Short mmCIF file of C-alpha atoms (C1' of nucleotides) in Angstrom, two decimals:
data_model
loop_
_atom_site.label_atom_id
_atom_site.label_comp_id
_atom_site.label_asym_id
_atom_site.label_seq_id
_atom_site.Cartn_x
_atom_site.Cartn_y
_atom_site.Cartn_z
CA UNK B 1 118.99 81.51 86.99
CA UNK B 2 116.75 82.93 84.40
CA UNK B 3 113.40 82.80 86.06
CA UNK B 4 111.83 85.62 84.18
CA UNK B 5 108.55 85.07 82.50
CA UNK B 6 108.76 85.29 78.74
CA UNK B 7 107.44 88.57 77.39
CA UNK B 8 105.45 87.38 74.43
CA UNK B 9 105.89 83.71 75.24
CA UNK B 10 108.84 82.28 73.33
CA UNK B 11 106.22 79.99 71.89
CA UNK B 12 107.54 76.54 72.35
CA UNK B 13 105.99 73.89 70.16
CA UNK B 14 102.49 72.94 71.14
CA UNK B 15 101.78 76.60 71.54
CA UNK B 16 99.02 76.11 69.02
CA UNK B 17 97.01 74.51 71.81
CA UNK B 18 95.87 71.01 71.07
CA UNK B 19 94.68 71.21 67.49
CA UNK B 20 94.28 67.44 67.39
CA UNK B 21 97.14 66.88 64.99
CA UNK B 22 97.01 64.27 62.28
CA UNK B 23 100.52 63.00 61.78
CA UNK B 24 102.60 60.97 64.14
CA UNK B 25 105.15 63.70 64.76
CA UNK B 26 102.55 66.10 66.05
CA UNK B 27 100.80 63.50 68.11
CA UNK B 28 104.06 62.50 69.71
CA UNK B 29 104.90 66.09 70.55
CA UNK B 30 101.51 66.61 72.11
CA UNK B 31 101.91 63.47 74.15
CA UNK B 32 105.29 64.60 75.44
CA UNK B 33 103.96 68.01 76.29
CA UNK B 34 100.98 66.64 78.14
CA UNK B 35 103.14 64.13 79.94
CA UNK B 36 105.47 66.92 81.08
CA UNK B 37 102.59 69.05 82.28
CA UNK B 38 101.02 66.16 84.12
CA UNK B 39 104.27 65.09 85.75
CA UNK B 40 105.07 68.66 86.72
CA UNK B 41 101.68 69.33 88.30
CA UNK B 42 101.79 66.02 90.09
CA UNK B 43 105.20 66.81 91.56
CA UNK B 44 104.37 70.42 92.33
CA UNK B 45 101.21 69.57 94.19
CA UNK B 46 102.80 66.68 96.04
CA UNK B 47 106.08 68.23 97.20
CA UNK B 48 105.71 71.91 96.41
CA UNK B 49 106.83 74.11 93.54
CA UNK B 50 110.17 75.19 94.95
CA UNK B 51 110.98 71.70 96.12
CA UNK B 52 110.60 70.29 92.64
CA UNK B 53 113.45 70.57 90.16
CA UNK B 54 113.13 70.62 86.40
CA UNK B 55 115.40 67.58 86.33
CA UNK B 56 112.89 65.65 88.37
CA UNK B 57 110.12 66.51 85.97
CA UNK B 58 112.16 65.60 82.93
CA UNK B 59 113.30 62.36 84.48
CA UNK B 60 109.73 61.42 85.30
CA UNK B 61 108.87 61.68 81.60
CA UNK B 62 112.24 60.32 80.51
CA UNK B 63 113.30 63.24 78.36
CA UNK B 64 116.29 65.50 78.76
CA UNK B 65 116.08 68.71 80.70
CA UNK B 66 116.78 70.52 77.44
CA UNK B 67 113.64 69.06 75.95
CA UNK B 68 111.59 70.30 78.86
CA UNK B 69 112.72 73.83 78.08
CA UNK B 70 111.81 73.37 74.45
CA UNK B 71 108.22 72.73 75.46
CA UNK B 72 107.91 75.24 78.26
CA UNK B 73 109.56 78.60 78.59
CA UNK B 74 110.34 77.99 82.24
CA UNK B 75 109.46 76.11 85.35
CA UNK B 76 106.73 78.61 86.12
CA UNK B 77 105.27 78.13 82.70
CA UNK B 78 104.28 74.50 83.22
CA UNK B 79 102.45 75.42 86.36
CA UNK B 80 100.03 77.37 84.19
CA UNK B 81 99.59 74.79 81.47
CA UNK B 82 95.99 74.01 82.40
CA UNK B 83 95.12 77.61 83.20
CA UNK B 84 96.32 78.45 79.75
CA UNK B 85 93.97 75.88 78.28
CA UNK B 86 91.02 77.29 80.16
CA UNK B 87 91.82 80.85 79.16
CA UNK B 88 92.23 79.96 75.52
CA UNK B 89 88.89 78.17 75.47
CA UNK B 90 87.20 81.07 77.16
CA UNK B 91 88.67 83.74 74.90
CA UNK B 92 87.76 81.76 71.81
CA UNK B 93 84.24 81.41 73.11
CA UNK B 94 84.04 85.13 73.75
CA UNK B 95 85.17 85.96 70.24
CA UNK B 96 82.39 83.89 68.72
CA UNK B 97 79.53 85.29 70.78
CA UNK B 98 76.63 86.75 68.78
CA UNK B 99 77.25 90.42 68.08
CA UNK B 100 73.93 91.58 69.52
CA UNK B 101 74.48 90.20 72.98
CA UNK B 102 74.98 92.82 75.68
CA UNK B 103 78.42 92.80 77.36
CA UNK B 104 77.72 90.86 80.51
CA UNK B 105 75.57 88.37 78.65
CA UNK B 106 78.40 87.77 76.22
CA UNK B 107 80.87 87.22 79.02
CA UNK B 108 78.48 84.94 80.81
CA UNK B 109 77.70 83.08 77.63
CA UNK B 110 81.40 82.64 76.95
CA UNK B 111 82.07 80.95 80.28
CA UNK B 112 79.12 78.68 79.76
CA UNK B 113 80.26 77.76 76.27
CA UNK B 114 83.83 77.28 77.40
CA UNK B 115 82.81 74.62 79.89
CA UNK B 116 81.55 72.48 77.05
CA UNK B 117 84.44 70.77 75.40
CA UNK B 118 86.87 72.06 77.97
CA UNK B 119 86.47 69.11 80.24
CA UNK B 120 87.44 66.78 77.46
CA UNK B 121 90.40 68.79 76.19
CA UNK B 122 91.63 69.14 79.71
CA UNK B 123 91.29 65.50 80.60
CA UNK B 124 93.66 64.68 77.75
CA UNK B 125 96.30 66.68 79.53
CA UNK B 126 95.67 66.04 83.20
CA UNK B 127 92.87 64.77 85.40
CA UNK B 128 90.54 67.61 86.35
CA UNK B 129 91.19 66.95 89.97
CA UNK B 130 94.90 67.63 89.44
CA UNK B 131 94.12 70.90 87.70
CA UNK B 132 92.13 71.91 90.72
CA UNK B 133 94.89 71.08 93.15
CA UNK B 134 97.30 72.98 90.91
CA UNK B 135 95.10 76.04 91.26
CA UNK B 136 95.31 75.91 95.02
CA UNK B 137 99.06 75.52 94.78
CA UNK B 138 99.36 78.58 92.58
CA UNK B 139 97.37 80.65 95.04
CA UNK B 140 99.56 79.58 97.91
CA UNK B 141 102.96 79.88 96.25
CA UNK B 142 104.16 83.51 96.24
CA UNK B 143 106.13 83.35 93.01
CA UNK B 144 103.26 81.69 91.21
CA UNK B 145 100.67 83.97 92.72
CA UNK B 146 102.59 86.93 91.33
CA UNK B 147 102.63 85.43 87.86
CA UNK B 148 98.99 84.51 88.20
CA UNK B 149 98.02 88.07 88.99
CA UNK B 150 99.92 89.35 85.99
CA UNK B 151 98.33 86.78 83.72
CA UNK B 152 94.90 87.67 85.03
CA UNK B 153 95.54 91.33 84.41
CA UNK B 154 96.53 90.56 80.85
CA UNK B 155 93.47 88.42 80.27
CA UNK B 156 91.21 91.10 81.67
CA UNK B 157 92.78 93.62 79.37
CA UNK B 158 92.07 91.45 76.37
CA UNK B 159 88.53 90.87 77.52
CA UNK B 160 87.97 94.58 77.99
CA UNK B 161 89.26 95.30 74.51
CA UNK B 162 86.99 92.71 72.99
CA UNK B 163 83.98 94.06 74.85
CA UNK B 164 84.85 97.58 73.78
CA UNK B 165 85.21 96.43 70.19
CA UNK B 166 81.81 94.75 70.28
CA UNK B 167 80.22 97.88 71.66
CA UNK B 168 82.07 100.22 69.37
CA UNK B 169 83.79 102.02 72.24
CA UNK B 170 87.30 103.21 72.97
CA UNK B 171 88.69 101.28 75.93
CA UNK B 172 90.80 104.17 77.05
CA UNK B 173 88.09 106.76 76.76
CA UNK B 174 85.18 104.85 78.23
CA UNK B 175 85.69 103.16 81.60
CA UNK B 176 82.71 100.84 81.26
CA UNK B 177 84.38 97.94 79.43
CA UNK B 178 87.06 97.64 82.06
CA UNK B 179 84.57 98.08 84.87
CA UNK B 180 82.33 95.35 83.54
CA UNK B 181 85.27 93.02 83.07
CA UNK B 182 86.53 93.82 86.56
CA UNK B 183 83.16 92.97 88.05
CA UNK B 184 82.94 89.81 85.99
CA UNK B 185 86.45 88.69 86.88
CA UNK B 186 85.83 89.46 90.50
CA UNK B 187 82.82 87.19 90.51
CA UNK B 188 84.77 84.43 88.79
CA UNK B 189 87.54 84.71 91.33
CA UNK B 190 85.17 84.61 94.26
CA UNK B 191 83.39 81.55 92.98
CA UNK B 192 86.72 79.90 92.29
CA UNK B 193 87.73 80.37 95.88
CA UNK B 194 84.39 79.30 97.29
CA UNK B 195 84.46 76.18 95.15
CA UNK B 196 87.95 75.37 96.36
CA UNK B 197 86.89 75.73 99.97
CA UNK B 198 83.56 73.99 99.59
CA UNK B 199 82.91 70.27 99.78
CA UNK B 200 81.90 69.55 96.19
CA UNK B 201 84.92 69.71 93.92
CA UNK B 202 83.19 68.59 90.79
CA UNK B 203 83.24 70.63 87.62
CA UNK B 204 79.47 70.77 87.65
CA UNK B 205 79.47 72.30 91.09
CA UNK B 206 81.82 75.03 89.91
CA UNK B 207 79.71 75.58 86.87
CA UNK B 208 76.45 76.08 88.69
CA UNK B 209 78.09 78.16 91.40
CA UNK B 210 79.69 80.45 88.82
CA UNK B 211 76.49 80.90 86.90
CA UNK B 212 74.55 81.66 90.04
CA UNK B 213 77.03 84.34 91.04
CA UNK B 214 77.23 85.88 87.62
CA UNK B 215 73.49 86.31 87.67
CA UNK B 216 73.81 88.38 90.81
CA UNK B 217 76.22 90.95 89.51
CA UNK B 218 73.14 93.02 89.04
CA UNK B 219 71.24 94.48 86.19
CA UNK B 220 73.17 97.73 86.24
CA UNK B 221 75.75 96.46 83.82
CA UNK B 222 73.57 94.12 81.83
CA UNK B 223 72.06 96.61 79.44
CA UNK B 224 73.42 97.64 76.09
CA UNK B 225 75.55 100.77 76.09
CA UNK B 226 75.04 101.58 72.46
CA UNK B 227 72.91 104.56 71.72
CA UNK B 228 71.50 102.75 68.71
CA UNK B 229 69.70 100.36 70.95
CA UNK Q 1 118.87 80.10 90.36
CA UNK Q 2 116.51 80.73 93.18
CA UNK Q 3 114.58 83.70 92.01
CA UNK Q 4 111.54 83.15 94.13
CA UNK Q 5 110.24 86.04 96.13
CA UNK Q 6 110.64 85.52 99.84
CA UNK Q 7 107.36 84.60 101.54
CA UNK Q 8 107.51 86.71 104.66
CA UNK Q 9 110.65 88.53 103.64
CA UNK Q 10 113.72 86.82 105.09
CA UNK Q 11 114.29 90.19 106.72
CA UNK Q 12 117.79 91.15 105.85
CA UNK Q 13 119.39 93.71 108.09
CA UNK Q 14 118.12 97.19 107.54
CA UNK Q 15 114.65 95.70 107.48
CA UNK Q 16 113.82 98.06 110.32
CA UNK Q 17 113.58 100.82 107.76
CA UNK Q 18 115.95 103.71 108.40
CA UNK Q 19 115.62 104.22 112.10
CA UNK Q 20 118.48 106.75 112.03
CA UNK Q 21 120.87 104.59 113.98
CA UNK Q 22 123.30 105.99 116.51
CA UNK Q 23 126.39 103.87 116.41
CA UNK Q 24 128.89 103.54 113.63
CA UNK Q 25 128.02 99.94 112.87
CA UNK Q 26 124.42 100.77 112.13
CA UNK Q 27 125.23 103.86 110.14
CA UNK Q 28 127.67 101.92 108.03
CA UNK Q 29 125.12 99.21 107.33
CA UNK Q 30 122.56 101.76 106.32
CA UNK Q 31 125.02 103.42 104.00
CA UNK Q 32 125.88 100.13 102.35
CA UNK Q 33 122.23 99.25 101.93
CA UNK Q 34 121.38 102.61 100.42
CA UNK Q 35 124.41 102.46 98.16
CA UNK Q 36 123.34 99.05 96.91
CA UNK Q 37 119.80 100.19 96.27
CA UNK Q 38 120.98 103.28 94.48
CA UNK Q 39 123.50 101.42 92.33
CA UNK Q 40 120.94 98.75 91.50
CA UNK Q 41 118.24 101.20 90.45
CA UNK Q 42 120.74 103.18 88.45
CA UNK Q 43 121.87 100.08 86.57
CA UNK Q 44 118.36 98.68 86.18
CA UNK Q 45 116.99 101.87 84.71
CA UNK Q 46 119.99 102.39 82.47
CA UNK Q 47 120.46 98.94 80.99
CA UNK Q 48 117.38 97.02 82.05
CA UNK Q 49 116.62 94.61 84.87
CA UNK Q 50 117.49 91.37 83.10
CA UNK Q 51 120.62 92.85 81.61
CA UNK Q 52 122.00 93.75 85.00
CA UNK Q 53 123.75 91.10 87.09
CA UNK Q 54 124.03 91.05 90.85
CA UNK Q 55 127.79 90.99 90.40
CA UNK Q 56 127.66 94.30 88.60
CA UNK Q 57 125.68 95.86 91.41
CA UNK Q 58 128.00 94.52 94.09
CA UNK Q 59 131.07 95.62 92.19
CA UNK Q 60 129.67 99.12 91.80
CA UNK Q 61 129.46 99.36 95.59
CA UNK Q 62 132.64 97.36 96.12
CA UNK Q 63 131.16 94.65 98.26
CA UNK Q 64 131.00 90.94 97.60
CA UNK Q 65 128.00 89.35 95.93
CA UNK Q 66 127.39 87.50 99.17
CA UNK Q 67 126.97 90.79 100.99
CA UNK Q 68 124.40 91.92 98.49
CA UNK Q 69 122.31 88.90 99.34
CA UNK Q 70 122.62 89.65 103.00
CA UNK Q 71 120.95 93.01 102.46
CA UNK Q 72 118.38 92.00 99.90
CA UNK Q 73 116.57 88.72 99.57
CA UNK Q 74 117.04 88.70 95.83
CA UNK Q 75 117.63 90.73 92.74
CA UNK Q 76 113.92 91.52 92.54
CA UNK Q 77 113.94 92.74 96.08
CA UNK Q 78 116.26 95.70 95.46
CA UNK Q 79 114.04 96.87 92.67
CA UNK Q 80 111.35 97.51 95.28
CA UNK Q 81 113.53 99.19 97.86
CA UNK Q 82 111.99 102.61 97.37
CA UNK Q 83 108.46 101.27 96.92
CA UNK Q 84 108.92 99.57 100.24
CA UNK Q 85 109.83 102.86 101.82
CA UNK Q 86 106.75 104.56 100.44
CA UNK Q 87 104.48 101.76 101.55
CA UNK Q 88 105.89 101.70 105.04
CA UNK Q 89 105.43 105.43 105.41
CA UNK Q 90 101.89 105.22 104.14
CA UNK Q 91 100.86 102.32 106.36
CA UNK Q 92 102.33 104.00 109.40
CA UNK Q 93 100.43 107.15 108.55
CA UNK Q 94 97.22 105.18 108.16
CA UNK Q 95 97.62 103.54 111.55
CA UNK Q 96 97.88 106.89 113.29
CA UNK Q 97 94.87 108.55 111.70
CA UNK Q 98 92.27 109.90 114.15
CA UNK Q 99 89.74 107.22 114.98
CA UNK Q 100 86.73 109.33 114.08
CA UNK Q 101 87.72 109.93 110.47
CA UNK Q 102 85.54 108.19 107.89
CA UNK Q 103 87.31 105.52 105.79
CA UNK Q 104 88.10 107.45 102.65
CA UNK Q 105 89.12 110.51 104.61
CA UNK Q 106 91.54 108.40 106.63
CA UNK Q 107 93.05 106.91 103.50
CA UNK Q 108 93.31 110.29 101.89
CA UNK Q 109 94.77 111.79 105.01
CA UNK Q 110 97.32 109.00 105.20
CA UNK Q 111 98.66 109.66 101.71
CA UNK Q 112 98.87 113.33 102.47
CA UNK Q 113 100.70 112.72 105.72
CA UNK Q 114 103.01 110.17 104.12
CA UNK Q 115 104.26 112.72 101.63
CA UNK Q 116 105.63 114.81 104.44
CA UNK Q 117 108.86 113.33 105.63
CA UNK Q 118 108.90 110.79 102.84
CA UNK Q 119 110.77 113.03 100.47
CA UNK Q 120 113.57 113.41 102.95
CA UNK Q 121 113.79 109.76 103.94
CA UNK Q 122 113.75 108.80 100.31
CA UNK Q 123 116.41 111.25 99.23
CA UNK Q 124 118.78 109.62 101.69
CA UNK Q 125 118.46 106.45 99.70
CA UNK Q 126 118.13 107.60 96.10
CA UNK Q 127 117.27 110.77 94.23
CA UNK Q 128 113.51 111.06 93.80
CA UNK Q 129 113.92 111.17 90.08
CA UNK Q 130 115.58 107.75 90.15
CA UNK Q 131 112.72 106.34 92.18
CA UNK Q 132 110.37 107.60 89.54
CA UNK Q 133 112.29 106.01 86.70
CA UNK Q 134 112.43 102.79 88.71
CA UNK Q 135 108.65 102.80 88.88
CA UNK Q 136 108.37 102.97 85.13
CA UNK Q 137 110.87 100.16 84.83
CA UNK Q 138 108.86 97.96 87.15
CA UNK Q 139 105.71 98.53 85.13
CA UNK Q 140 107.46 97.59 81.91
CA UNK Q 141 109.38 94.55 83.11
CA UNK Q 142 107.13 91.47 83.20
CA UNK Q 143 108.82 89.73 86.13
CA UNK Q 144 108.76 92.88 88.18
CA UNK Q 145 105.23 93.75 87.18
CA UNK Q 146 104.13 90.38 88.49
CA UNK Q 147 105.82 90.97 91.82
CA UNK Q 148 104.43 94.48 91.92
CA UNK Q 149 100.90 93.23 91.50
CA UNK Q 150 101.34 90.74 94.28
CA UNK Q 151 102.80 93.37 96.57
CA UNK Q 152 99.94 95.72 95.78
CA UNK Q 153 97.42 93.01 96.53
CA UNK Q 154 99.07 92.42 99.89
CA UNK Q 155 99.12 96.09 100.71
CA UNK Q 156 95.47 96.45 99.78
CA UNK Q 157 94.61 93.57 102.01
CA UNK Q 158 96.35 95.19 104.93
CA UNK Q 159 94.63 98.49 104.23
CA UNK Q 160 91.25 96.80 104.06
CA UNK Q 161 91.84 95.10 107.38
CA UNK Q 162 92.82 98.34 109.02
CA UNK Q 163 89.78 100.13 107.65
CA UNK Q 164 87.57 97.29 108.81
CA UNK Q 165 89.15 97.42 112.25
CA UNK Q 166 88.55 101.15 112.50
CA UNK Q 167 84.93 100.73 111.52
CA UNK Q 168 84.36 97.70 113.69
CA UNK Q 169 83.55 95.47 110.74
CA UNK Q 170 84.50 91.98 109.65
CA UNK Q 171 86.49 92.18 106.42
CA UNK Q 172 85.21 88.85 105.23
CA UNK Q 173 81.60 89.52 106.02
CA UNK Q 174 81.28 93.11 104.82
CA UNK Q 175 82.54 93.90 101.33
CA UNK Q 176 82.78 97.65 101.87
CA UNK Q 177 86.29 97.87 103.30
CA UNK Q 178 87.73 96.03 100.33
CA UNK Q 179 85.60 97.98 97.90
CA UNK Q 180 86.71 101.30 99.35
CA UNK Q 181 90.33 100.23 99.27
CA UNK Q 182 89.96 99.00 95.72
CA UNK Q 183 88.53 102.32 94.62
CA UNK Q 184 91.21 104.20 96.49
CA UNK Q 185 94.03 102.07 95.10
CA UNK Q 186 92.60 102.38 91.64
CA UNK Q 187 92.70 106.14 91.87
CA UNK Q 188 96.28 106.06 93.15
CA UNK Q 189 97.30 103.81 90.30
CA UNK Q 190 95.66 106.00 87.70
CA UNK Q 191 97.30 109.15 89.01
CA UNK Q 192 100.62 107.36 89.16
CA UNK Q 193 100.37 106.50 85.52
CA UNK Q 194 99.14 109.95 84.48
CA UNK Q 195 101.98 111.55 86.37
CA UNK Q 196 104.49 109.29 84.69
CA UNK Q 197 103.12 110.16 81.29
CA UNK Q 198 102.70 113.84 81.96
CA UNK Q 199 105.32 116.57 81.63
CA UNK Q 200 105.78 117.55 85.26
CA UNK Q 201 107.65 114.86 87.13
CA UNK Q 202 107.96 116.69 90.40
CA UNK Q 203 106.74 115.24 93.65
CA UNK Q 204 104.47 118.20 94.12
CA UNK Q 205 102.79 117.55 90.81
CA UNK Q 206 102.09 113.98 91.85
CA UNK Q 207 100.79 115.15 95.16
CA UNK Q 208 98.29 117.64 93.81
CA UNK Q 209 97.21 115.28 91.06
CA UNK Q 210 96.60 112.48 93.53
CA UNK Q 211 94.65 114.69 95.87
CA UNK Q 212 92.51 116.01 93.07
CA UNK Q 213 91.65 112.52 91.93
CA UNK Q 214 90.94 111.22 95.38
CA UNK Q 215 88.43 114.01 95.81
CA UNK Q 216 86.56 112.76 92.79
CA UNK Q 217 86.01 109.22 93.91
CA UNK Q 218 82.64 110.44 94.91
CA UNK Q 219 80.72 110.97 98.08
CA UNK Q 220 79.18 107.52 97.94
CA UNK Q 221 82.02 105.99 99.90
CA UNK Q 222 82.96 108.98 102.00
CA UNK Q 223 80.37 108.66 104.70
CA UNK Q 224 80.71 106.71 107.87
CA UNK Q 225 79.35 103.20 107.82
CA UNK Q 226 78.84 102.92 111.51
CA UNK Q 227 75.30 102.89 112.67
CA UNK Q 228 76.31 104.88 115.73
CA UNK Q 229 77.06 107.86 113.62
"C1'" DT W 1 114.68 54.12 49.78
"C1'" DG W 2 116.99 58.30 50.25
"C1'" DT W 3 116.81 62.98 51.46
"C1'" DC W 4 115.42 66.59 54.29
"C1'" DA W 5 113.47 68.90 58.12
"C1'" DG W 6 112.04 68.76 62.63
"C1'" DT W 7 113.13 66.76 67.33
"C1'" DT W 8 116.07 65.38 70.76
"C1'" DG W 9 120.25 64.65 73.67
"C1'" DT W 10 124.81 66.14 75.17
"C1'" DC W 11 127.89 69.50 76.64
"C1'" DA W 12 129.46 73.58 78.26
"C1'" DG W 13 128.54 77.94 80.19
"C1'" DT W 14 126.10 81.88 82.75
"C1'" DG W 15 123.81 83.79 86.52
"C1'" DA W 16 120.90 83.68 90.81
"C1'" DC W 17 121.15 82.08 95.00
"C1'" DT W 18 122.83 79.40 99.68
"C1'" DG W 19 125.58 77.24 103.46
"C1'" DA W 20 129.91 76.91 105.79
"C1'" DC W 21 133.79 78.85 107.57
"C1'" DA W 22 137.43 81.94 108.39
"C1'" DC W 23 138.54 86.83 109.05
"C1'" DT W 24 137.98 91.53 110.51
"C1'" DA W 25 136.28 95.54 112.73
"C1'" DG W 26 133.31 98.07 115.89
"C1'" DC W 27 131.65 97.59 120.77
"C1'" DC W 28 132.00 96.72 125.55
"C1'" DT W 29 134.45 95.56 129.76
"C1'" DC W 30 138.03 95.73 132.85
"C1'" DG J 1 143.96 101.07 126.16
"C1'" DA J 2 144.26 95.75 125.72
"C1'" DG J 3 141.46 92.03 125.02
"C1'" DG J 4 137.37 89.51 124.18
"C1'" DC J 5 132.84 89.24 122.10
"C1'" DT J 6 129.91 89.61 118.17
"C1'" DA J 7 128.09 91.30 114.06
"C1'" DG J 8 129.32 91.99 109.31
"C1'" DT J 9 132.05 90.55 105.44
"C1'" DG J 10 134.67 87.82 101.99
"C1'" DT J 11 135.82 83.38 99.98
"C1'" DC J 12 134.67 79.04 98.34
"C1'" DA J 13 132.07 75.46 96.79
"C1'" DG J 14 127.76 73.82 95.40
"C1'" DT J 15 122.79 73.76 93.48
"C1'" DC J 16 119.47 74.90 90.19
"C1'" DA J 17 117.25 77.49 86.29
"C1'" DC J 18 118.15 78.42 82.00
"C1'" DT J 19 120.62 78.91 77.01
"C1'" DG J 20 123.43 78.24 72.70
"C1'" DA J 21 125.77 75.07 69.77
"C1'" DC J 22 126.21 70.94 67.63
"C1'" DA J 23 125.77 66.13 66.77
"C1'" DA J 24 122.56 62.12 66.43
"C1'" DC J 25 118.13 60.54 65.38
"C1'" DT J 26 113.52 59.94 63.22
"C1'" DG J 27 109.30 60.74 60.91
"C1'" DA J 28 107.61 62.93 56.33
"C1'" DC J 29 107.56 62.96 51.70
"C1'" DA J 30 109.15 62.37 47.07
#
DNA sequence: TGTCAGTTGTCAGTGACTGACACTAGCCTC
DNA sequence: GAGGCTAGTGTCAGTCACTGACAACTGACA
């Protein structure tokens, strides 16, 4: 079996992340992709990742196995379909933060902004509740956890670079961008877990919990690092 | 293909980590296992992980593919054969540190102690230089990097628990054990990378570099946390 | 409406793994 | 030292993840 995660993502169609296409072709593709993701997550969460075959997923959507692999680079890849959506939204939000915001404020602002609009985009793919169950599954499936950690590391790296760029620093020379991102990501992870364990599994609950935690990271990292300030 | 990483390690023979067996049976097994690991790492580093098949590895050692899978849970598993050895040595060393040592001193002492004896045990399996090249390969192969991150996370968790136990703390209630371990692991990782990039690839170079860095983590974490102190 | 490009299905093949079973070789006993 | 026991090994057949090639189809656009 192939099983390896694609290096730079063999970019199957739909890689352009829901750009609300106009023509029928594009809409059809998007529908197939979403249907595959939904079916996959449903099966994964119900019977387990390993216990689900790609054939099952394809059959559920009534496409050939070959088609599945044209939309997703691998079985692991579908499992992260919704994560991918979240990350994309967040990164986009981060890139459009006002230039004068201090690092942690920008990161915090980006999460906040990402929530808006995310819920809708996500719901088109899968019910939020399914996304949440998928997250738990990822955390408890060794193969997926491994991939998740790698993905997180990559995201953090991109965040750190963006923060460094904003502050006019060299990521490799100055440890602060990575430190800030590490602290931020740590908080996000903790709230994610707490939310999963807690009783209220609504998006709003996660949102307020996250914001509350981010506010506690402490003022040490909140200030500008630029000398010009 | 199966490709998933074994949850609790399906413990193939030889899982008892080189206990210098007495009888012929055991010695033969150990030799086969080491030969497989050596052949695998050699092939992986020469032609790449994905480009190497399990059949190639087995053929190089003149055993059947089935036998390979009786020694290692999967193709990924061999790639971590030497890492496994290092980790085992380190954890053992940590467990036998004097009870009155402060956390960071115990961790530091454990690395130091692990070096002794490790070189020999390792050389029985593969040349040190091969182990080193294998490390680079892991870092640059996405599938392996993912597994590596997961393994590291697991190791850190075990370290944190041990530190907490020593200090009489609850890992989940007090963040300090995990923080200390995170700082420690971070330093180890950094030195590992520096060593790989630097000119001197000797074990001694790594050892002195690591020690120097560990000494810089700062006195903030070095003190005892116990009130009784 | 016809052409063309993008999408899909079919087929065949590779490679990672696994279970079952038969065979062999050290180990232990008598 | 012969024989039996058992662990280790090879063979075989099967599953499942993936991939390339090619033929059939279907929207898009002139």
